[in-house]
Short mmCIF file of C-alpha atoms in Angstrom, two decimals:
data_model
loop_
_atom_site.label_atom_id
_atom_site.label_comp_id
_atom_site.label_asym_id
_atom_site.label_seq_id
_atom_site.Cartn_x
_atom_site.Cartn_y
_atom_site.Cartn_z
CA UNK A 498 -19.36 22.98 0.50
CA UNK A 499 -16.21 22.59 2.58
CA UNK A 500 -16.43 23.52 6.24
CA UNK A 501 -13.47 23.87 8.56
CA UNK A 502 -14.65 23.77 12.13
CA UNK A 503 -12.20 24.89 14.83
CA UNK A 504 -9.25 23.28 13.12
CA UNK A 505 -5.93 23.15 14.92
CA UNK A 506 -2.98 21.50 13.24
CA UNK A 507 0.61 21.35 14.35
CA UNK A 508 3.78 19.42 13.70
CA UNK A 509 6.45 18.37 16.15
CA UNK A 510 9.83 19.73 15.16
CA UNK A 511 13.19 19.56 16.93
CA UNK A 512 12.58 23.20 17.88
CA UNK A 513 9.20 22.58 19.45
CA UNK A 514 5.71 22.37 18.10
CA UNK A 515 4.99 24.40 15.01
CA UNK A 516 1.39 25.45 14.51
CA UNK A 517 0.20 25.91 10.96
CA UNK A 518 -3.38 26.47 12.02
CA UNK A 519 -4.85 27.26 15.38
CA UNK A 520 -8.58 27.20 15.93
CA UNK A 521 -9.53 28.05 12.37
CA UNK A 522 -13.20 28.10 11.41
CA UNK A 523 -14.13 28.83 7.82
CA UNK A 524 -16.57 27.73 5.14
CA UNK A 525 -15.34 27.70 1.58
CA UNK A 526 -17.94 29.14 -0.81
CA UNK A 527 -19.28 26.80 -3.46
CA UNK A 528 -18.88 27.41 -7.18
CA UNK A 529 -16.02 29.82 -6.69
CA UNK A 530 -12.43 28.80 -7.24
CA UNK A 531 -10.16 29.43 -4.30
CA UNK A 532 -6.55 30.56 -4.52
CA UNK A 533 -4.55 29.24 -1.61
CA UNK A 534 -1.54 31.47 -0.91
CA UNK A 535 1.21 31.35 1.64
CA UNK A 536 4.97 31.06 1.93
CA UNK A 537 6.67 27.70 1.66
CA UNK A 538 5.88 25.72 4.79
CA UNK A 539 2.85 27.82 5.68
CA UNK A 540 0.70 24.70 5.45
CA UNK A 541 -0.97 24.90 2.04
CA UNK A 542 -0.28 21.27 1.20
CA UNK A 543 -1.28 20.17 4.67
CA UNK A 544 -4.61 21.97 4.37
CA UNK A 545 -5.23 20.33 0.99
CA UNK A 546 -4.34 16.95 2.44
CA UNK A 547 -6.72 17.48 5.33
CA UNK A 548 -9.54 18.42 2.97
CA UNK A 549 -8.64 15.37 0.89
CA UNK A 550 -9.03 13.15 3.93
CA UNK A 551 -5.48 11.86 4.08
CA UNK A 552 -4.24 13.97 6.95
CA UNK A 553 -6.03 14.66 10.19
CA UNK A 554 -6.26 17.85 12.25
CA UNK A 555 -5.09 17.74 15.88
CA UNK A 556 -8.58 18.88 16.81
CA UNK A 557 -11.67 20.16 15.06
CA UNK A 558 -13.69 18.75 12.19
CA UNK A 559 -13.70 19.10 8.45
CA UNK A 560 -16.98 18.54 6.71
CA UNK A 561 -17.07 18.12 2.95
CA UNK A 562 -20.35 18.07 1.10
CA UNK A 563 -19.62 16.40 -2.23
CA UNK A 564 -16.82 14.46 -3.82
CA UNK A 565 -13.22 15.54 -3.44
CA UNK A 566 -10.23 14.67 -5.60
CA UNK A 567 -6.95 13.56 -4.13
CA UNK A 568 -4.45 16.42 -3.83
CA UNK A 569 -2.80 16.63 -7.23
CA UNK A 570 0.85 17.40 -6.72
CA UNK A 571 4.01 16.87 -8.71
CA UNK A 572 5.29 13.76 -7.02
CA UNK A 573 2.34 12.48 -5.06
CA UNK A 574 1.07 9.02 -5.72
CA UNK A 575 3.34 8.03 -8.56
CA UNK A 576 5.82 5.21 -8.60
CA UNK A 577 8.96 6.03 -10.57
CA UNK A 578 9.72 2.52 -11.72
CA UNK A 579 6.29 2.10 -13.29
CA UNK A 580 5.25 3.61 -16.61
CA UNK A 581 2.80 6.44 -16.93
CA UNK A 582 0.28 3.92 -18.21
CA UNK A 583 0.70 1.63 -15.20
CA UNK A 584 0.38 4.53 -12.80
CA UNK A 585 -2.73 5.65 -14.66
CA UNK A 586 -4.25 2.18 -14.46
CA UNK A 587 -3.59 1.99 -10.77
CA UNK A 588 -5.46 5.21 -10.07
CA UNK A 589 -8.37 4.11 -12.25
CA UNK A 590 -8.62 0.72 -10.56
CA UNK A 591 -8.45 2.18 -7.09
CA UNK A 592 -11.35 4.38 -8.10
CA UNK A 593 -13.32 1.37 -9.24
CA UNK A 594 -12.75 1.80 -12.96
CA UNK A 595 -11.99 -1.40 -14.88
CA UNK A 596 -12.33 -2.85 -18.38
CA UNK A 597 -13.62 -0.69 -21.22
CA UNK A 598 -14.10 2.35 -19.02
CA UNK A 599 -10.47 2.04 -17.94
CA UNK A 600 -9.24 1.92 -21.54
CA UNK A 601 -11.36 4.94 -22.32
CA UNK A 602 -9.87 6.94 -19.44
CA UNK A 603 -6.39 5.74 -20.37
CA UNK A 604 -6.92 7.15 -23.87
CA UNK A 605 -8.15 10.46 -22.49
CA UNK A 606 -5.20 10.75 -20.10
CA UNK A 607 -2.59 9.92 -22.73
CA UNK A 608 -4.11 12.48 -25.05
CA UNK A 609 -4.67 15.20 -22.48
CA UNK A 610 -1.24 14.95 -20.86
CA UNK A 611 0.46 15.28 -24.27
CA UNK A 612 3.38 13.17 -23.16
CA UNK A 613 3.21 10.91 -26.22
CA UNK A 614 5.52 7.90 -26.17
CA UNK A 615 6.65 8.74 -22.67
CA UNK A 616 3.33 7.34 -21.53
CA UNK A 617 4.89 3.88 -21.81
CA UNK A 618 8.17 4.79 -20.14
CA UNK A 619 8.94 4.74 -16.42
CA UNK A 620 7.83 7.91 -14.67
CA UNK A 621 11.33 8.35 -13.20
CA UNK A 622 12.64 9.48 -16.62
CA UNK A 623 10.00 12.24 -16.86
CA UNK A 624 10.81 15.89 -16.41
CA UNK A 625 8.93 17.61 -13.61
CA UNK A 626 6.72 19.30 -16.20
CA UNK A 627 5.77 15.95 -17.69
CA UNK A 628 5.02 14.51 -14.29
CA UNK A 629 2.79 17.45 -13.51
CA UNK A 630 0.98 17.10 -16.82
CA UNK A 631 0.36 13.40 -16.26
CA UNK A 632 -0.81 13.96 -12.70
CA UNK A 633 -3.16 16.72 -13.76
CA UNK A 634 -4.49 14.67 -16.68
CA UNK A 635 -5.22 11.65 -14.47
CA UNK A 636 -7.21 13.82 -12.10
CA UNK A 637 -9.11 15.46 -14.96
CA UNK A 638 -10.26 12.04 -16.12
CA UNK A 639 -12.56 11.92 -13.09
CA UNK A 640 -15.52 14.09 -12.17
CA UNK A 641 -15.29 15.64 -8.74
CA UNK A 642 -17.15 18.44 -7.03
CA UNK A 643 -13.88 19.71 -5.60
CA UNK A 644 -10.45 19.50 -7.15
CA UNK A 645 -7.42 20.01 -4.96
CA UNK A 646 -4.53 21.34 -7.01
CA UNK A 647 -1.16 21.64 -5.32
CA UNK A 648 1.43 23.72 -7.16
CA UNK A 649 0.99 21.82 -10.33
CA UNK A 650 -0.34 24.29 -12.84
CA UNK A 651 2.75 26.46 -12.79
CA UNK A 652 4.99 23.67 -13.98
CA UNK A 653 3.77 22.90 -17.48
CA UNK A 654 4.83 24.78 -20.58
CA UNK A 655 2.67 27.65 -21.91
CA UNK A 656 0.75 25.39 -24.28
CA UNK A 657 -0.20 23.04 -21.50
CA UNK A 658 -0.95 25.89 -19.15
CA UNK A 659 -3.42 27.31 -21.65
CA UNK A 660 -5.00 23.92 -22.03
CA UNK A 661 -5.42 23.44 -18.31
CA UNK A 662 -6.86 26.93 -17.99
CA UNK A 663 -9.45 26.04 -20.62
CA UNK A 664 -10.25 22.84 -18.75
CA UNK A 665 -10.77 24.76 -15.53
CA UNK A 666 -13.07 27.19 -17.32
CA UNK A 667 -15.04 24.34 -18.80
CA UNK A 668 -15.65 22.80 -15.38
CA UNK A 669 -16.40 26.02 -13.56
CA UNK A 670 -20.14 25.34 -13.70
CA UNK A 671 -19.97 21.97 -11.99
CA UNK A 672 -16.83 21.95 -9.90
CA UNK A 673 -14.79 24.05 -7.55
CA UNK A 674 -11.01 24.22 -7.70
CA UNK A 675 -8.84 24.91 -4.71
CA UNK A 676 -5.49 25.92 -6.09
CA UNK A 677 -2.30 26.31 -4.11
CA UNK A 678 0.07 28.25 -6.29
CA UNK A 679 2.86 30.77 -6.42
CA UNK A 680 1.78 31.79 -9.89
CA UNK A 681 -0.18 35.01 -9.41
CA UNK A 682 -1.42 35.13 -13.00
CA UNK A 683 -3.04 31.78 -12.50
CA UNK A 684 -4.68 32.98 -9.29
CA UNK A 685 -5.89 36.19 -10.95
CA UNK A 686 -7.37 34.34 -13.92
CA UNK A 687 -8.98 31.48 -12.09
CA UNK A 688 -9.90 32.40 -8.57
CA UNK A 689 -12.73 34.43 -7.13
CA UNK A 690 -11.36 34.44 -3.65
CA UNK A 691 -7.98 34.25 -1.95
CA UNK A 692 -7.20 32.39 1.24
CA UNK A 693 -3.90 33.42 2.78
CA UNK A 694 -2.14 31.12 5.21
CA UNK A 695 0.49 32.32 7.64
CA UNK A 696 1.34 32.32 11.35
CA UNK A 697 -1.31 29.73 12.16
CA UNK A 698 -4.06 31.94 10.75
CA UNK A 699 -6.28 31.91 7.76
CA UNK A 700 -7.10 35.25 6.15
CA UNK A 701 -9.85 35.56 3.59
CA UNK A 702 -9.85 38.10 0.77
CA UNK A 703 -12.95 38.45 -1.36
CA UNK A 704 -10.93 40.78 -3.52
CA UNK A 705 -8.25 38.72 -5.24
CA UNK A 706 -5.94 41.68 -5.82
CA UNK A 707 -6.02 42.58 -2.15
CA UNK A 708 -5.16 39.01 -1.26
CA UNK A 709 -2.23 38.95 -3.64
CA UNK A 710 -1.03 42.25 -2.22
CA UNK A 711 -1.18 40.93 1.32
CA UNK A 712 0.66 37.80 0.26
CA UNK A 713 3.42 39.77 -1.43
CA UNK A 714 3.87 42.02 1.59
CA UNK A 715 3.97 39.04 3.98
CA UNK B 71 -22.95 8.20 -7.82
CA UNK B 72 -19.60 9.45 -8.89
CA UNK B 73 -16.61 7.20 -9.12
CA UNK B 74 -14.91 6.10 -5.93
CA UNK B 75 -15.64 9.11 -3.85
CA UNK B 76 -18.29 8.76 -1.23
CA UNK B 77 -17.95 6.29 1.57
CA UNK B 78 -21.52 5.24 2.08
CA UNK B 79 -22.44 1.89 3.51
CA UNK B 80 -20.62 -1.25 4.45
CA UNK B 81 -21.20 -3.01 1.12
CA UNK B 82 -19.79 -0.02 -0.72
CA UNK B 83 -16.82 0.09 1.60
CA UNK B 84 -16.14 -3.57 0.99
CA UNK B 85 -16.39 -2.99 -2.75
CA UNK B 86 -13.83 -0.20 -2.58
CA UNK B 87 -11.50 -2.42 -0.55
CA UNK B 88 -11.73 -5.23 -3.11
CA UNK B 89 -10.94 -2.79 -5.93
CA UNK B 90 -7.98 -1.41 -4.04
CA UNK B 91 -6.57 -4.83 -3.16
CA UNK B 92 -6.92 -6.03 -6.76
CA UNK B 93 -5.21 -2.87 -8.01
CA UNK B 94 -2.40 -3.27 -5.47
CA UNK B 95 -1.79 -6.92 -6.42
CA UNK B 96 -1.57 -6.06 -10.12
CA UNK B 97 0.75 -3.20 -9.31
CA UNK B 98 2.93 -5.34 -7.05
CA UNK B 99 3.29 -7.94 -9.80
CA UNK B 100 4.41 -5.19 -12.17
CA UNK B 101 6.90 -3.60 -9.80
CA UNK B 102 8.39 -6.87 -8.64
CA UNK B 103 8.60 -8.80 -11.85
CA UNK B 104 7.41 -6.62 -14.72
CA UNK B 105 10.78 -5.17 -15.67
CA UNK B 106 12.73 -8.43 -15.94
CA UNK B 107 13.41 -10.27 -19.14
CA UNK B 108 11.77 -13.47 -17.95
CA UNK B 109 9.29 -11.40 -16.04
CA UNK B 110 6.70 -13.47 -14.34
CA UNK B 111 8.75 -16.69 -14.51
CA UNK B 112 10.75 -15.29 -11.60
CA UNK B 113 7.69 -15.35 -9.40
CA UNK B 114 8.08 -19.11 -9.09
CA UNK B 115 11.75 -19.47 -9.96
CA UNK B 116 12.90 -17.52 -6.93
CA UNK B 117 11.24 -19.56 -4.17
CA UNK B 118 11.68 -22.80 -6.13
CA UNK B 119 15.43 -22.26 -6.39
CA UNK B 120 15.58 -21.50 -2.69
CA UNK B 121 13.78 -24.70 -1.78
CA UNK B 122 15.77 -26.84 -4.24
CA UNK B 123 19.12 -25.59 -2.96
CA UNK B 124 18.18 -26.16 0.66
CA UNK B 125 16.87 -29.64 0.03
CA UNK B 126 20.04 -30.46 -1.87
CA UNK B 127 22.17 -29.22 0.99
CA UNK B 128 20.22 -30.92 3.75
CA UNK B 129 18.24 -33.52 1.91
CA UNK B 130 21.13 -35.85 0.92
CA UNK B 131 19.24 -37.34 -1.96
CA UNK B 132 17.54 -40.61 -1.42
CA UNK B 133 18.26 -40.91 2.27
CA UNK B 134 15.31 -42.02 4.28
CA UNK B 135 14.39 -39.46 6.89
CA UNK B 136 12.44 -39.51 10.15
CA UNK B 137 9.62 -42.04 10.43
CA UNK B 138 10.56 -43.67 7.15
CA UNK B 139 9.58 -40.60 5.16
CA UNK B 140 11.70 -39.78 2.11
CA UNK B 141 14.01 -37.02 3.31
CA UNK B 142 13.50 -34.52 0.45
CA UNK B 143 9.75 -34.77 0.91
CA UNK B 144 10.17 -34.30 4.65
CA UNK B 145 12.40 -31.24 4.20
CA UNK B 146 10.16 -29.73 1.53
CA UNK B 147 7.07 -29.91 3.74
CA UNK B 148 9.07 -27.93 6.29
CA UNK B 149 10.95 -25.44 4.15
CA UNK B 150 8.12 -24.32 1.90
CA UNK B 151 5.67 -23.43 4.69
CA UNK B 152 8.55 -21.88 6.65
CA UNK B 153 9.56 -19.69 3.71
CA UNK B 154 5.95 -18.66 3.28
CA UNK B 155 5.81 -17.72 6.97
CA UNK B 156 9.10 -15.85 6.80
CA UNK B 157 8.17 -13.85 3.76
CA UNK B 158 4.73 -13.08 5.18
CA UNK B 159 6.52 -11.47 8.12
CA UNK B 160 9.25 -9.64 6.21
CA UNK B 161 7.22 -8.54 3.20
CA UNK B 162 4.25 -7.69 5.36
CA UNK B 163 6.48 -5.68 7.65
CA UNK B 164 7.65 -3.39 4.84
CA UNK B 165 4.29 -3.14 3.07
CA UNK B 166 3.07 0.04 4.75
CA UNK B 167 6.32 1.94 4.33
CA UNK B 168 6.69 0.76 0.72
CA UNK B 169 3.20 1.86 -0.25
CA UNK B 170 3.19 5.16 1.58
CA UNK B 171 3.05 7.34 -1.56
CA UNK B 172 -0.17 5.58 -2.52
CA UNK B 173 -1.99 6.77 0.56
CA UNK B 174 -2.44 9.98 -1.46
CA UNK B 175 -5.51 8.16 -2.77
CA UNK B 176 -7.65 7.96 0.30
CA UNK B 177 -9.27 4.69 -0.77
CA UNK B 178 -5.89 3.02 -0.24
CA UNK B 179 -5.47 2.10 3.41
CA UNK B 180 -2.46 0.57 5.15
CA UNK B 181 -4.27 -2.71 5.77
CA UNK B 182 -5.05 -3.05 2.04
CA UNK B 183 -1.33 -2.86 1.27
CA UNK B 184 -0.64 -5.66 3.73
CA UNK B 185 -3.51 -7.85 2.54
CA UNK B 186 -2.54 -7.43 -1.12
CA UNK B 187 1.03 -8.53 -0.46
CA UNK B 188 -0.11 -11.42 1.70
CA UNK B 189 -2.51 -12.76 -0.90
CA UNK B 190 0.28 -12.64 -3.45
CA UNK B 191 2.72 -14.48 -1.16
CA UNK B 192 0.17 -17.17 -0.32
CA UNK B 193 -0.63 -17.73 -4.00
CA UNK B 194 3.05 -17.90 -4.95
CA UNK B 195 4.00 -20.37 -2.25
CA UNK B 196 0.91 -22.52 -2.73
CA UNK B 197 1.90 -23.02 -6.36
CA UNK B 198 5.52 -23.61 -5.37
CA UNK B 199 4.38 -26.22 -2.86
CA UNK B 200 2.28 -28.12 -5.39
CA UNK B 201 4.85 -27.85 -8.18
CA UNK B 202 7.68 -28.97 -5.94
CA UNK B 203 5.86 -31.97 -4.48
CA UNK B 204 4.74 -33.03 -7.96
CA UNK B 205 8.37 -32.69 -9.03
CA UNK B 206 9.56 -34.93 -6.19
CA UNK B 207 6.90 -37.46 -7.07
CA UNK B 208 7.92 -37.38 -10.75
CA UNK B 209 11.55 -38.02 -9.80
CA UNK B 210 10.50 -41.07 -7.83
CA UNK B 211 10.15 -39.96 -4.22
CA UNK B 212 7.15 -40.83 -2.15
CA UNK B 213 5.35 -37.51 -2.00
CA UNK B 214 1.76 -38.66 -1.71
CA UNK B 215 -0.58 -36.50 0.36
CA UNK B 216 -2.81 -38.01 3.00
CA UNK B 217 -5.17 -35.07 3.51
CA UNK B 218 -4.70 -32.17 1.03
CA UNK B 219 -7.33 -29.99 2.68
CA UNK B 220 -5.73 -30.47 6.08
CA UNK B 221 -2.33 -29.53 4.68
CA UNK B 222 -3.83 -26.47 3.05
CA UNK B 223 -5.62 -25.37 6.17
CA UNK B 224 -2.55 -25.83 8.37
CA UNK B 225 -0.31 -24.01 5.87
CA UNK B 226 -2.72 -21.09 5.63
CA UNK B 227 -2.88 -20.94 9.42
CA UNK B 228 0.89 -20.64 9.55
CA UNK B 229 0.59 -17.88 6.96
CA UNK B 230 -1.99 -16.28 9.27
CA UNK B 231 0.54 -16.31 12.12
CA UNK B 232 3.04 -14.63 9.78
CA UNK B 233 0.40 -12.09 8.78
CA UNK B 234 -0.22 -11.12 12.41
CA UNK B 235 3.47 -10.71 13.18
CA UNK B 236 4.00 -8.80 9.91
CA UNK B 237 1.08 -6.51 10.76
CA UNK B 238 2.39 -5.72 14.24
CA UNK B 239 5.88 -5.12 12.87
CA UNK B 240 4.56 -2.95 10.02
CA UNK B 241 2.76 -0.66 12.44
CA UNK B 242 5.62 -0.52 14.94
CA UNK B 243 8.27 0.29 12.33
CA UNK B 244 6.61 3.64 11.72
CA UNK B 245 7.38 5.12 15.17
CA UNK B 246 10.29 2.74 15.80
CA UNK B 247 12.26 2.05 12.58
CA UNK B 248 14.63 -0.26 14.48
CA UNK B 249 11.90 -2.89 14.60
CA UNK B 250 12.52 -3.60 10.92
CA UNK B 251 16.09 -4.56 11.80
CA UNK B 252 15.26 -6.59 14.89
CA UNK B 253 12.49 -8.79 13.50
CA UNK B 254 14.62 -10.74 10.98
CA UNK B 255 17.34 -11.18 13.62
CA UNK B 256 14.80 -12.71 15.98
CA UNK B 257 12.93 -14.80 13.45
CA UNK B 258 15.76 -16.18 11.33
CA UNK B 259 17.24 -18.43 14.07
CA UNK B 260 13.81 -19.93 14.75
CA UNK B 261 14.39 -21.60 11.39
CA UNK B 262 16.82 -23.98 13.08
CA UNK B 263 14.49 -25.05 15.87
CA UNK B 264 11.27 -25.35 13.87
CA UNK B 265 11.74 -28.96 12.93
CA UNK B 266 12.44 -28.29 9.27
CA UNK B 267 15.24 -30.87 9.26
CA UNK B 268 14.18 -33.05 12.15
CA UNK B 269 11.09 -34.54 13.67
CA UNK B 270 10.26 -33.89 17.31
CA UNK B 271 10.30 -37.65 17.85
CA UNK B 272 14.03 -37.75 17.16
CA UNK B 273 14.82 -35.41 20.02
CA UNK B 274 15.58 -36.46 23.59
CA UNK B 275 12.67 -35.76 25.91
CA UNK B 276 14.32 -32.82 27.75
CA UNK B 277 14.95 -31.06 24.46
CA UNK B 278 11.42 -31.70 23.24
CA UNK B 279 9.92 -29.63 26.01
CA UNK B 280 12.20 -26.73 25.10
CA UNK B 281 11.45 -26.64 21.38
CA UNK B 282 7.76 -27.27 21.85
CA UNK B 283 7.11 -23.70 22.91
CA UNK B 284 7.88 -22.73 19.31
CA UNK B 285 4.56 -22.21 17.49
CA UNK B 286 6.13 -22.66 14.05
CA UNK B 287 7.23 -26.14 15.07
CA UNK B 288 3.66 -26.97 16.00
CA UNK B 289 2.43 -25.74 12.64
CA UNK B 290 4.98 -27.82 10.76
CA UNK B 291 4.12 -30.91 12.80
CA UNK B 292 0.43 -30.37 12.00
CA UNK B 293 1.19 -29.90 8.31
CA UNK B 294 3.22 -33.09 8.19
CA UNK B 295 0.69 -35.09 10.17
CA UNK B 296 -1.80 -34.19 7.47
CA UNK B 297 0.65 -34.85 4.68
CA UNK B 298 2.30 -38.18 5.47
CA UNK B 299 0.41 -41.41 5.96
CA UNK B 300 2.97 -42.79 8.42
CA UNK B 301 3.13 -39.71 10.62
CA UNK B 302 -0.06 -39.99 12.55
CA UNK B 303 1.41 -39.37 16.00
CA UNK B 304 2.03 -35.65 15.80
CA UNK B 305 3.31 -33.29 18.47
CA UNK B 306 1.47 -30.43 16.85
CA UNK B 307 -1.07 -28.96 19.22
CA UNK B 308 -3.81 -27.29 17.18
CA UNK B 309 -5.26 -25.36 20.10
CA UNK B 310 -1.85 -24.04 21.19
CA UNK B 311 -1.07 -22.88 17.68
CA UNK B 312 -4.49 -21.28 17.18
CA UNK B 313 -3.62 -18.76 19.89
CA UNK B 314 -0.64 -17.65 17.82
CA UNK B 315 -2.89 -17.00 14.86
CA UNK B 316 -5.56 -15.10 16.76
CA UNK B 317 -3.61 -13.04 19.32
CA UNK B 318 -1.12 -11.32 16.96
CA UNK B 319 -3.96 -10.57 14.57
CA UNK B 320 -6.04 -8.90 17.28
CA UNK B 321 -3.05 -7.02 18.68
CA UNK B 322 -2.00 -5.96 15.16
CA UNK B 323 -5.44 -4.71 14.18
CA UNK B 324 -5.70 -2.78 17.43
CA UNK B 325 -2.32 -1.14 16.88
CA UNK B 326 -3.34 -0.36 13.31
CA UNK B 327 -6.48 1.41 14.48
CA UNK B 328 -4.59 3.34 17.14
CA UNK B 329 -1.83 4.50 14.79
CA UNK B 330 -3.91 4.93 11.64
CA UNK B 331 -3.40 8.69 11.36
CA UNK B 332 0.32 8.42 11.88
CA UNK B 333 0.63 5.64 9.34
CA UNK B 334 -0.85 7.48 6.40
CA UNK B 335 0.69 10.91 6.96
CA UNK B 336 3.97 11.68 5.28
#
């Protein structure tokens, strides 16, 4: 369960303070994937970062019952000069995975990301699709109650997209995905609820189609 | 329990921190040296070359230095701890900014980045110190140590002073990027008045009182008093120097706590 309790979040800009959320209270349902919609800059990534515990609201509290992944984005947390393997190892080690278990996860990630020999090349030579695949694969190597997915599923090619869809289906029983995306097909297929961000407010749509409609009219 | 997620208990928190610091050290080794042809040899070659060149320039081979100590040995016991101190400050200072993308993983905290770098620097310069002094001894200089533990403790204390300054600078550079420019400008000249090339005893009394405010000078005097048999009368004041280890550390940790949210956000 993820509870947002009277969350206010703003950023200072040269044109004054910009509020992406003001006094928002909401409880995400468990066992139902959430589609997070909103225009660029509406605060989708910020919300994911706050849930992930790496950004703090100006006021209010976020309570998470269960384990949460880091926000999986295209560029986040990867060092360009290091190989995919080294980046993978770093994430494993930080999560307390060493030795045989690390090698096992490494194997899974190399296989799942389908980046082949690129796994041993610096991440800076990757295409954005490859980066996304690696990032997604690393996250999938760990079991979390909540996965925070930031604009990553739209990037891969169709083969990979199908694969990640299958993976999401497989984990539906145990885990909840919160997916920020501009890919409406993805939202339709995967999510049972839509959360629309805009003008400092959070709007909830139990009907996914209605949510997508509202987003497209925004 | 599932991997690396919950934050229950002090012991668990400590465990996570150890994992993160180990991971950061391994990663730092890779990013700094992993892509070069001679790879890890550079870890030692870089500071060794620095020390050798400086002792050649200032050490005028074979000349007997202050208090009858062989000059290269005298210079080395100044330059190596100084370089450790300097790189603790400068590398520590940039550690938070350099590791910012990694704060995506919430286990990784700004202090971990600083500690990982510091451990690495201390290890590198400890080995450089030992290798260099053994080298001097092999070439025929008198580089015998009086009290190895004392030298170690004093050197690590100087590193601790560097850690505190690096920590304060690392936190302050986030709201005030200019700090990163100012710190080296302030610290570099201290090099000349830290007694790397002279002993306090050689100075006229009026000058002594001026340079003796410099904590680094105290540290070097303490290191040498523990190193050389014939340098028992030291000007190094342990109590005075201890303040410079403790106060910056406390100030730095306080600043870190105050600015934590700002430090990790992008």
